CSV table of C-alpha atoms in Angstrom, one decimal:
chain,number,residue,atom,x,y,z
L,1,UNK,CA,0.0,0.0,0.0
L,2,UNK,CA,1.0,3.4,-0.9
L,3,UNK,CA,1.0,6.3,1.2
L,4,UNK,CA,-0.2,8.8,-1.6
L,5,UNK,CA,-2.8,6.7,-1.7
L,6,UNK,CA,-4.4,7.7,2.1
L,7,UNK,CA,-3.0,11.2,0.9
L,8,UNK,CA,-5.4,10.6,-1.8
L,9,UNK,CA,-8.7,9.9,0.4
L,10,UNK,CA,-7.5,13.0,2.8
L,11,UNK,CA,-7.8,15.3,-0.1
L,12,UNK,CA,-11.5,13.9,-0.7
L,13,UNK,CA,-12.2,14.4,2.4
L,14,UNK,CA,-12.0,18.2,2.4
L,15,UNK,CA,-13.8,18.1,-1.0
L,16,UNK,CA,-16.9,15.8,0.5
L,17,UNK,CA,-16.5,18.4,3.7
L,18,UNK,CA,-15.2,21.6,2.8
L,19,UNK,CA,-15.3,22.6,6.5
L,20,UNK,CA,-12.7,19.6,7.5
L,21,UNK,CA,-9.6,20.8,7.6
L,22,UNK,CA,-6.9,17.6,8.0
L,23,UNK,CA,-3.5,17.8,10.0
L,24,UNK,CA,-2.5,14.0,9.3
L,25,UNK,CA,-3.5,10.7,8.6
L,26,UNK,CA,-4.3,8.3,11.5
L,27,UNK,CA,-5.0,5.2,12.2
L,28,UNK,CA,-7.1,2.8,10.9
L,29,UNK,CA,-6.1,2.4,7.8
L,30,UNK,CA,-5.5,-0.8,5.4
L,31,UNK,CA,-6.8,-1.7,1.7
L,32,UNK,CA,-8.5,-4.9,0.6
L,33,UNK,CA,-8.9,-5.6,-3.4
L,34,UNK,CA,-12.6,-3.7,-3.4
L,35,UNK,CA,-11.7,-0.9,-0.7
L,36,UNK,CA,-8.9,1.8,0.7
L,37,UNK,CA,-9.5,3.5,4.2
L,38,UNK,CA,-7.6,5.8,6.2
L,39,UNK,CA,-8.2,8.0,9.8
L,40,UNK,CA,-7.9,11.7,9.6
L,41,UNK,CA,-7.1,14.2,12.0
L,42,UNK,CA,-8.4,18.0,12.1
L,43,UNK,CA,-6.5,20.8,13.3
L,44,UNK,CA,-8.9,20.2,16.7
L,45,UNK,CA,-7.8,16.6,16.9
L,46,UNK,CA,-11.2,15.3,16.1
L,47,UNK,CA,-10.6,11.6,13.9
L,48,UNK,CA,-12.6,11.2,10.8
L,49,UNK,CA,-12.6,7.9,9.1
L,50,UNK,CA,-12.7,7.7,5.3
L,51,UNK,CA,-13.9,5.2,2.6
L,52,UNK,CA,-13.1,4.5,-0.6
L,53,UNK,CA,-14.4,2.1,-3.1
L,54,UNK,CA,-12.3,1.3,-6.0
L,55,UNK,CA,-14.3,-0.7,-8.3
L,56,UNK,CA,-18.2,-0.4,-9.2
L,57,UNK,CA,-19.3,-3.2,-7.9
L,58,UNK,CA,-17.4,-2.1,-4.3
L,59,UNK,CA,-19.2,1.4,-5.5
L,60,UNK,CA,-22.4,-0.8,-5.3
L,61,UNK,CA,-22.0,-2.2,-1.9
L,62,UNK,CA,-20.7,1.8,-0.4
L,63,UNK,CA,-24.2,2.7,-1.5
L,64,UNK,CA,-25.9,0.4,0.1
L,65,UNK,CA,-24.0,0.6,3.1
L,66,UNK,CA,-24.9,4.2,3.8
L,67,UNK,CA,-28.7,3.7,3.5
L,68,UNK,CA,-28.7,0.9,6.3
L,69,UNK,CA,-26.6,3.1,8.4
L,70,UNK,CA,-28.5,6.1,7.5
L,71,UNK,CA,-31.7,3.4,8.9
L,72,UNK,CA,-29.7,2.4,11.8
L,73,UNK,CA,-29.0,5.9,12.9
L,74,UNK,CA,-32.7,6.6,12.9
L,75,UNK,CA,-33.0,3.4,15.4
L,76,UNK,CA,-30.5,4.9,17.4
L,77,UNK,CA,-32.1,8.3,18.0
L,78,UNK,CA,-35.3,6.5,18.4
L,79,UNK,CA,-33.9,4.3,21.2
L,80,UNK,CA,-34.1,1.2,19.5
L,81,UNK,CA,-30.5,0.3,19.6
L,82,UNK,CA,-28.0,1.2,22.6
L,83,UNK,CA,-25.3,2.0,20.5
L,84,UNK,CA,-23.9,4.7,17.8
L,85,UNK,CA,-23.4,3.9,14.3
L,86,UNK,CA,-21.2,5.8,11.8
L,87,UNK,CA,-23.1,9.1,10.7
L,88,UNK,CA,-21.9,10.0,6.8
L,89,UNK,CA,-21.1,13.6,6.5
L,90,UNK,CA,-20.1,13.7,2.7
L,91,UNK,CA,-18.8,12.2,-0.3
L,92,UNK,CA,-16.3,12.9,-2.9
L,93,UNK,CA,-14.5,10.8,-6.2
L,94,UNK,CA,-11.9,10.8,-8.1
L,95,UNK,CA,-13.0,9.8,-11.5
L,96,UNK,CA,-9.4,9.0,-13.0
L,97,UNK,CA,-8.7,6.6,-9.8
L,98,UNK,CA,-12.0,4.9,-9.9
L,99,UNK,CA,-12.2,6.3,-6.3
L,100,UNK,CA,-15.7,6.7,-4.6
L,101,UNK,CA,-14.8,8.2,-0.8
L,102,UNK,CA,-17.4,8.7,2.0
L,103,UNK,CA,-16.5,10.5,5.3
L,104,UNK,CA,-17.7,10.4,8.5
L,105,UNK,CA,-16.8,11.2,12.1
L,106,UNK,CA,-15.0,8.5,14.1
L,107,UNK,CA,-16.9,7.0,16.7
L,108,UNK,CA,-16.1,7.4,20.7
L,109,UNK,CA,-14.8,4.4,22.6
L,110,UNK,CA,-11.9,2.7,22.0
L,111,UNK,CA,-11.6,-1.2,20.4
L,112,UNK,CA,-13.3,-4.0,22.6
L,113,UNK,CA,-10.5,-5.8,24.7
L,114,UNK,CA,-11.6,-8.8,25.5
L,115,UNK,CA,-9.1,-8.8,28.7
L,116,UNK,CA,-11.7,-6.1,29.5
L,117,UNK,CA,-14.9,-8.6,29.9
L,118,UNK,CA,-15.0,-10.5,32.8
L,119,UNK,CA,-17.5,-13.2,34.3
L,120,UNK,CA,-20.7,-11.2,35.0
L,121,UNK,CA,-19.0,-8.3,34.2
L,122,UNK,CA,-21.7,-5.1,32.7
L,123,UNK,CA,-19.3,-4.6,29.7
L,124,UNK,CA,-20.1,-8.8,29.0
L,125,UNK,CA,-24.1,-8.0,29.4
L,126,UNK,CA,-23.7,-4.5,27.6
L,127,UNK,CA,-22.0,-6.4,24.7
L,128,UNK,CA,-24.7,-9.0,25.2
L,129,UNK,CA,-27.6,-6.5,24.8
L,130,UNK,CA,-26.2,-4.5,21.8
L,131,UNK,CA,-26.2,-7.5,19.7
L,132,UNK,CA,-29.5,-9.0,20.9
L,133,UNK,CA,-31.0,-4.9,19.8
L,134,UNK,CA,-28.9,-5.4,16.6
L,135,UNK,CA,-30.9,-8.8,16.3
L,136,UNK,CA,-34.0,-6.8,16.8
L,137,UNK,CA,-33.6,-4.3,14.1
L,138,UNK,CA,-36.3,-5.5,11.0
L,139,UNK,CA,-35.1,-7.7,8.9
L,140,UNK,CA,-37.4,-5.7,6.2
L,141,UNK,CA,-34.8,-3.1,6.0
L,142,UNK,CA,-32.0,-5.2,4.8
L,143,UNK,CA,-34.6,-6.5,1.8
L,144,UNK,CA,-35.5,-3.0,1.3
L,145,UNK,CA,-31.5,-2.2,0.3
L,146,UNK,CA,-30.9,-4.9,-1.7
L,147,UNK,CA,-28.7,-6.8,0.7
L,148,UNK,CA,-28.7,-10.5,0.7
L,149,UNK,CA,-31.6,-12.8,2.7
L,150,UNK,CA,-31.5,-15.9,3.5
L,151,UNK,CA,-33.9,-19.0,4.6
L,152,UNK,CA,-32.7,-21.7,7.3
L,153,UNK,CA,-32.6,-24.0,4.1
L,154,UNK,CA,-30.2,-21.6,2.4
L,155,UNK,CA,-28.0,-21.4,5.1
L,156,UNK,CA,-27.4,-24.8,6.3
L,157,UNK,CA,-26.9,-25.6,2.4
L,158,UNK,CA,-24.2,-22.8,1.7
L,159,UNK,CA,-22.6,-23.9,5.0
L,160,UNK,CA,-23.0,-27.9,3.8
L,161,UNK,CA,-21.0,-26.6,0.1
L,162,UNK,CA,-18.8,-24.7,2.2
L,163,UNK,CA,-17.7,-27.8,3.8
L,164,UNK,CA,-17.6,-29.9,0.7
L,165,UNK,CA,-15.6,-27.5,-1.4
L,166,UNK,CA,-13.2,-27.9,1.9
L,167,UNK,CA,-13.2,-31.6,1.9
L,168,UNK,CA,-12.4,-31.7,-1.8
L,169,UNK,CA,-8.9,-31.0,-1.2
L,170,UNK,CA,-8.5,-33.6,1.3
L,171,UNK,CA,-6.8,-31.3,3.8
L,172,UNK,CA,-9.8,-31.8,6.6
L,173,UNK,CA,-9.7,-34.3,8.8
L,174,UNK,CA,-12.4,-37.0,8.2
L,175,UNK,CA,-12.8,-37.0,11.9
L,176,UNK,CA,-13.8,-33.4,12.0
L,177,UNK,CA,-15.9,-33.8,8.3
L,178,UNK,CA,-17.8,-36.2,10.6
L,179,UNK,CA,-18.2,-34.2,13.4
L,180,UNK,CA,-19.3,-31.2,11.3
L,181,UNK,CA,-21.9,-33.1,8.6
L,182,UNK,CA,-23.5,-34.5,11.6
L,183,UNK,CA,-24.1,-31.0,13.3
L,184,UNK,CA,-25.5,-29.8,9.7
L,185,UNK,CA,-27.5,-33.0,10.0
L,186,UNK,CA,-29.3,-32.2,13.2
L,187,UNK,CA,-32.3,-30.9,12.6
L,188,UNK,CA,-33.2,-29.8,15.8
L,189,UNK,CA,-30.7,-27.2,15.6
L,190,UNK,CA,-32.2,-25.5,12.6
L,191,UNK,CA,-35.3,-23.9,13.9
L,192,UNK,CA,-34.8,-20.4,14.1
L,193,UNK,CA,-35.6,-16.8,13.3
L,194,UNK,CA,-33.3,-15.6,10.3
L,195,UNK,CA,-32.2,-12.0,11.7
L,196,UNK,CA,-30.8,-8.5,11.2
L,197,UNK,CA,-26.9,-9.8,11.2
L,198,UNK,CA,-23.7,-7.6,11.0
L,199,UNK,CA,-21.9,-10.2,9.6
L,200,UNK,CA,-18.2,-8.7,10.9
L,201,UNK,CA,-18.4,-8.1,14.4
L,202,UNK,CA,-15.1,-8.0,15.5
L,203,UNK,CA,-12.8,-6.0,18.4
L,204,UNK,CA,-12.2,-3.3,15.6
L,205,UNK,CA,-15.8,-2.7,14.7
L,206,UNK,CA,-17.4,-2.9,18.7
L,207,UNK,CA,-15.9,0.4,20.3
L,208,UNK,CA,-16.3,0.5,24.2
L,209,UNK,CA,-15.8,2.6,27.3
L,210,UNK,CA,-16.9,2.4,31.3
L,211,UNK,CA,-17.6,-1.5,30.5
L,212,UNK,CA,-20.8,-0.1,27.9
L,213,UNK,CA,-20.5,-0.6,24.1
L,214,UNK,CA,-20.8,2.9,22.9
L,215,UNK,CA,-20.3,2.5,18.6
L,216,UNK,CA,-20.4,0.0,16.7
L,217,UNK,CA,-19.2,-0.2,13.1
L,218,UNK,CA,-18.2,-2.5,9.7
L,219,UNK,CA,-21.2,-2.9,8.4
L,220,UNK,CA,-20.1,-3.8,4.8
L,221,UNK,CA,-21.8,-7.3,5.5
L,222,UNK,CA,-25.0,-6.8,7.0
L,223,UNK,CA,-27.4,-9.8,5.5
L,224,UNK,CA,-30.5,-11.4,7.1
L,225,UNK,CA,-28.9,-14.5,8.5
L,226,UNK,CA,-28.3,-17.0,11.5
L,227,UNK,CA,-28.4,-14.5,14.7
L,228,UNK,CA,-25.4,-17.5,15.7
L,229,UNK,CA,-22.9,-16.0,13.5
L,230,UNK,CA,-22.8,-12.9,15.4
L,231,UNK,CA,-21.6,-14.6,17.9
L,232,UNK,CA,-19.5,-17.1,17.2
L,233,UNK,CA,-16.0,-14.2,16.9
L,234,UNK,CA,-16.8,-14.7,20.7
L,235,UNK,CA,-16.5,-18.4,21.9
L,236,UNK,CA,-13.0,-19.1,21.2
L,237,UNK,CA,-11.2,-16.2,22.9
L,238,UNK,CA,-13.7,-16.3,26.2
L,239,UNK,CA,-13.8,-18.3,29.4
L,240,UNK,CA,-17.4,-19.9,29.0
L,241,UNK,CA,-18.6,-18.7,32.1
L,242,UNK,CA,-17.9,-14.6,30.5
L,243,UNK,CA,-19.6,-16.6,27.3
L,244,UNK,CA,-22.5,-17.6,29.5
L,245,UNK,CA,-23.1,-14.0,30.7
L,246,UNK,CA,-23.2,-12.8,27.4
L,247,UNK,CA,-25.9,-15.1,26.1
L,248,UNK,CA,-27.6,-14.4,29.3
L,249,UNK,CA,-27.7,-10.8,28.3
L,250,UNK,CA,-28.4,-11.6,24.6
L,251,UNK,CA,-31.9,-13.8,25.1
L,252,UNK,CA,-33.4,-11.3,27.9
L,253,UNK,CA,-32.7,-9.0,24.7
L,254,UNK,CA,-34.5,-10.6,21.9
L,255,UNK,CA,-38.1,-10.4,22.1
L,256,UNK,CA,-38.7,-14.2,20.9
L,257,UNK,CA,-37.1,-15.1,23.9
L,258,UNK,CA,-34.4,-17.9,23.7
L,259,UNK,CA,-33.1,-19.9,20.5
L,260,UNK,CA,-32.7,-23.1,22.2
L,261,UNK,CA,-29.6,-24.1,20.2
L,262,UNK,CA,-28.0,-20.5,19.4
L,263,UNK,CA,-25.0,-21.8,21.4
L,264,UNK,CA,-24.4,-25.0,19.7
L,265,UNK,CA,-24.5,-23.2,16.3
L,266,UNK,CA,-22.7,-20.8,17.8
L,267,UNK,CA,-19.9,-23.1,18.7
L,268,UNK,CA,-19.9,-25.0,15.0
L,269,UNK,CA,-19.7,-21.5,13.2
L,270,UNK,CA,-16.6,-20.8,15.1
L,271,UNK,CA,-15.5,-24.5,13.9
L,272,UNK,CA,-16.1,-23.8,10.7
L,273,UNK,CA,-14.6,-20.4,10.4
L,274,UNK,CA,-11.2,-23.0,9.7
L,275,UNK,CA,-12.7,-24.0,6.4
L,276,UNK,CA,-13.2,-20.7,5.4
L,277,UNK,CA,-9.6,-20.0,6.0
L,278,UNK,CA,-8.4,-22.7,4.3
L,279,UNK,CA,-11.4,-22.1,1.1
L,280,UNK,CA,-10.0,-18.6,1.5
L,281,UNK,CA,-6.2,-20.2,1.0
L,282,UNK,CA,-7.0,-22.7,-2.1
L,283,UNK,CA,-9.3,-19.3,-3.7
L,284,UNK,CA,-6.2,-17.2,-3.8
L,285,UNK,CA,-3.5,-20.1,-4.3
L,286,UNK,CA,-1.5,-19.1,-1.7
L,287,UNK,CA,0.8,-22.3,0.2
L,288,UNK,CA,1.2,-19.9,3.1
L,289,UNK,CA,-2.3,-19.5,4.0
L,290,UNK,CA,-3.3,-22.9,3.3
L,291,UNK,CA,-0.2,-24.6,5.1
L,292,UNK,CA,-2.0,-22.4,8.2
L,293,UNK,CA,-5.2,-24.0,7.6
L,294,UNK,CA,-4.1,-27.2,7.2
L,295,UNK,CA,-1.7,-26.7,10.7
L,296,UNK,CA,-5.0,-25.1,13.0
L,297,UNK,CA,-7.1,-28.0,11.7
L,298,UNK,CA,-4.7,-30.7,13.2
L,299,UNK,CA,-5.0,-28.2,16.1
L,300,UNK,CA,-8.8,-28.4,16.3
L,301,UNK,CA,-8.2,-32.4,16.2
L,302,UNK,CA,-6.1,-32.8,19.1
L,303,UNK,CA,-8.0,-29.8,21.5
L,304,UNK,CA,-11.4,-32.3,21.3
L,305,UNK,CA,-9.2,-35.3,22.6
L,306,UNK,CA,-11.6,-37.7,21.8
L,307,UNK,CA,-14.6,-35.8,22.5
L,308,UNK,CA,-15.8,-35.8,18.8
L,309,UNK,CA,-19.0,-35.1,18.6
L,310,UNK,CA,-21.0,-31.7,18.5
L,311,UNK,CA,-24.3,-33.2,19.0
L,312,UNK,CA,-23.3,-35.5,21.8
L,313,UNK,CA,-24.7,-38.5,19.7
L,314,UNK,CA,-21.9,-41.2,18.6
L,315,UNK,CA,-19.8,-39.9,16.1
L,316,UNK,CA,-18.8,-43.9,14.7
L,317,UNK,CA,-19.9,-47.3,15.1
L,318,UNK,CA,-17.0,-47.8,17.5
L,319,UNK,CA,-13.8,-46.4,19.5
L,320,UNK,CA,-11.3,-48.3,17.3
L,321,UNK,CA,-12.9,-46.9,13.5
L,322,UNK,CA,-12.5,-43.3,15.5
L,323,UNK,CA,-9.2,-43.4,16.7
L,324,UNK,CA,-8.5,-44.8,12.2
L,325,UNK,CA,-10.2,-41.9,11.1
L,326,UNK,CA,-8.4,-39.3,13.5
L,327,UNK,CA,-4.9,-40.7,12.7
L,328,UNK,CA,-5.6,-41.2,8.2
L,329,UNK,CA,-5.5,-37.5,8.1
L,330,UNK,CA,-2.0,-37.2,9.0
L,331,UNK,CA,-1.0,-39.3,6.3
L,332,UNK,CA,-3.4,-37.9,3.4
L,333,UNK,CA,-1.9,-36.9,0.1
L,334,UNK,CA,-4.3,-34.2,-1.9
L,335,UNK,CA,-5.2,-35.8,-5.0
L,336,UNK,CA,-6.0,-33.8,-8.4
L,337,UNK,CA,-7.2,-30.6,-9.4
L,338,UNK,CA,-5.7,-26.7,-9.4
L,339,UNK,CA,-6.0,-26.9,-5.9
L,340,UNK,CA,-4.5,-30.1,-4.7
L,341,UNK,CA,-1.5,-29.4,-6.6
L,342,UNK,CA,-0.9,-25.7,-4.9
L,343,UNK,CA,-1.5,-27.8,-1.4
L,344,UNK,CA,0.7,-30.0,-2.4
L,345,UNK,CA,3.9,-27.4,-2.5
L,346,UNK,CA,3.1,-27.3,1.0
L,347,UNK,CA,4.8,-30.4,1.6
L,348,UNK,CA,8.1,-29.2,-0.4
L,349,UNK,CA,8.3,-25.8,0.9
L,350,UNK,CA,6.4,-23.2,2.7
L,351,UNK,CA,7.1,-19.5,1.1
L,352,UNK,CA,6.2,-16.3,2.9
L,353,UNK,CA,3.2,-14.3,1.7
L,354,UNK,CA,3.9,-11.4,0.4
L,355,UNK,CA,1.4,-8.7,-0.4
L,356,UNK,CA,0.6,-6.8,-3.1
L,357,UNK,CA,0.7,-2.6,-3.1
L,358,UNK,CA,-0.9,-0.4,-4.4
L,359,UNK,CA,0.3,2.7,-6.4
L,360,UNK,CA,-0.3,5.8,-5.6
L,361,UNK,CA,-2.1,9.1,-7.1
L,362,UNK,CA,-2.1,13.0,-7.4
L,363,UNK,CA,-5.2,13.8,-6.5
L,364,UNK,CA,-4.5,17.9,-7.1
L,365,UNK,CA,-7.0,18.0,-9.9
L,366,UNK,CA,-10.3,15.7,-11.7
L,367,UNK,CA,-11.9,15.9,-8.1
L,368,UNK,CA,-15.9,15.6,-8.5
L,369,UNK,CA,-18.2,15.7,-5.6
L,370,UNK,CA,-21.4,15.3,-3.9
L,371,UNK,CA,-22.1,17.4,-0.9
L,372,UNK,CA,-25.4,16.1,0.1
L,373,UNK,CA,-24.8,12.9,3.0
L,374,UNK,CA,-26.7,10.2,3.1
């Protein structure tokens, strides 16, 4: 990534707020293949975040972004949901960069530690509540953007591809394909409300001070989905008493009262979030990422120590066709395909990743913008 680049978005921002007078660039700021985003500082210290998108299709998703936060602040002033939400102030492009910037004001709070969240803690049933009000918010207003929906039958079935596409490569375990099918088989899990989801809920996006959530942000995935996935970013780095208090907090929150298996789910979506990785590693061909995926599966292996199943129902016929099936995978070879073959350098070699950057631009002239804010 190039630094002209951020220089770039700070000189869209004073075009999409002419009153915004930048003293330097602060953090965050990173770039991802659809968008580039950098912190700005005004001559009173106050941080300003800004957007870009650098394709239309990104262009597509900025858009639709600012509507359901432009929604979402609405639920906020009307004391529907506990928390701030990123307010647009302006917008701005650069026509030759393919550049479409939107700027708003940082939000208080500082990133969610989770060192911070104790057992019974109020920042563990303040983190509890804002998600169960996020849950709350209509699912109507995500259909009303164009954002994607889904059924229970779509999403057990994208998760049930996502798993095969894993298992293609021979890289996961058959004990934990096992362990995972039958979870995705259970049908008594699957009985739930699709919700409101923000679909990236991470320490960077929940911003918290005096043990209450104050901002949340990173809504570039919102979807109506599986209330469990909002979760799940939460089960592997907390004690599951802190966990318990926070699911305490979450189902007083949600008007429908409990989802009887929201922590089960909960606990197979962070499972699965290891497939991703390793999808994500085969998508982009990189040995590095997939080597990683391939290492935190064995991981995942040896932390159940014998305790295979999800469901608490047998897993196999018997103890000795277990103990096969957990020991094969260390002595699988990948067979065929694009994809086997780039897993298959793991094995000879293991290279570094190394990123790509970005150029950067003068953005002194070809400035166009929009003054009105969503």
């Amino acid at each position: 990534m190039s630094e002209n680049l951020f220089l770039t978005l700070a000189a869209l921002a004073t075009v999409a707020n002419p009153d915004l007078e930048v003293e330097a660039l602060c953090p965050p700021s990173g770039e991802d293949q659809d968008f580039v985003w950098t912190g700005v500082l005004d001559r009173e210290s106050n941080r300003w975040m800004v957007l870009a998108s650098k394709n239309s299709s990104a262009a597509t998703s900025l858009e639709k972004q600012e509507k359901i936060l432009s929604m979402l602040a609405n639920y906020h002033d009307a004391h529907r949901i506990p928390f701030e939400v990123p307010r647009l102030i302006g917008r701005a492009s650069k026509k030759d960069e393919n550049l479409t910037a939107v700027v708003y004001r940082q939000l208080p709070g500082n990133p969610l530690d989770f060192n911070d969240i104790g057992e019974k803690s109020e920042l563990a049933r303040s983190l509890g509540k804002a998600i169960a009000a996020l849950h709350e918010v209509p699912t109507n207003l995500v259909e009303h953007v164009g954002l994607p929906t889904s059924s229970v039958a779509e999403i057990r079935e994208s998760l049930r591809d996502n798993l095969s596409r894993a298992v293609s490569t021979s890289l996961i375990p058959p004990t934990l394909q096992a362990r995972w099918e039958q979870a995705l088989d259970e049908d008594a899990w699957w009985h739930f409300h699709p919700t409101f989801i923000h679909g990236a809920l991470d320490p960077q996006n929940v911003l918290v001070a005096d043990s209450r959530v104050l901002g949340v942000s990173g809504f570039g995935e919102v979807s109506v989905g599986d209330p469990a996935r909002d979760l799940a970013w939460l089960v592997s780095e907390l004690t599951a008493e802190t966990v318990d208090s926070i699911f305490d907090a979450y189902h007083l929150g949600r008007a429908e009262g409990a989802d009887s298996f929201l922590r089960q789910r909960t606990d197979l979506y962070t499972e699965l979030s290891l497939v991703d990785w390793l999808n994500w590693g085969i998508d982009q061909e990189n040995p590095a990422i997939i080597a990683d995926a391939k290492d935190l599966l064995e991981e995942q292996l040896e932390r159940l120590d014998g305790d295979f199943s999800l469901t608490g129902k047998p897993l196999f016929e018997d103890d000795t066709e277990t103990m096969d099936l957990a020991t094969d995978s260390e002595s699988l070879e990948v067979e065929g395909g694009d994809a086997g073959e780039v897993a298959g350098d793991l094995e000879r070699e293991k290279p570094g990743f190394n990123p790509e950057t970005s150029s950067g631009a003068d953005f002194s002239s070809d400035v166009e913008t929009d003054s009105s804010a969503s």
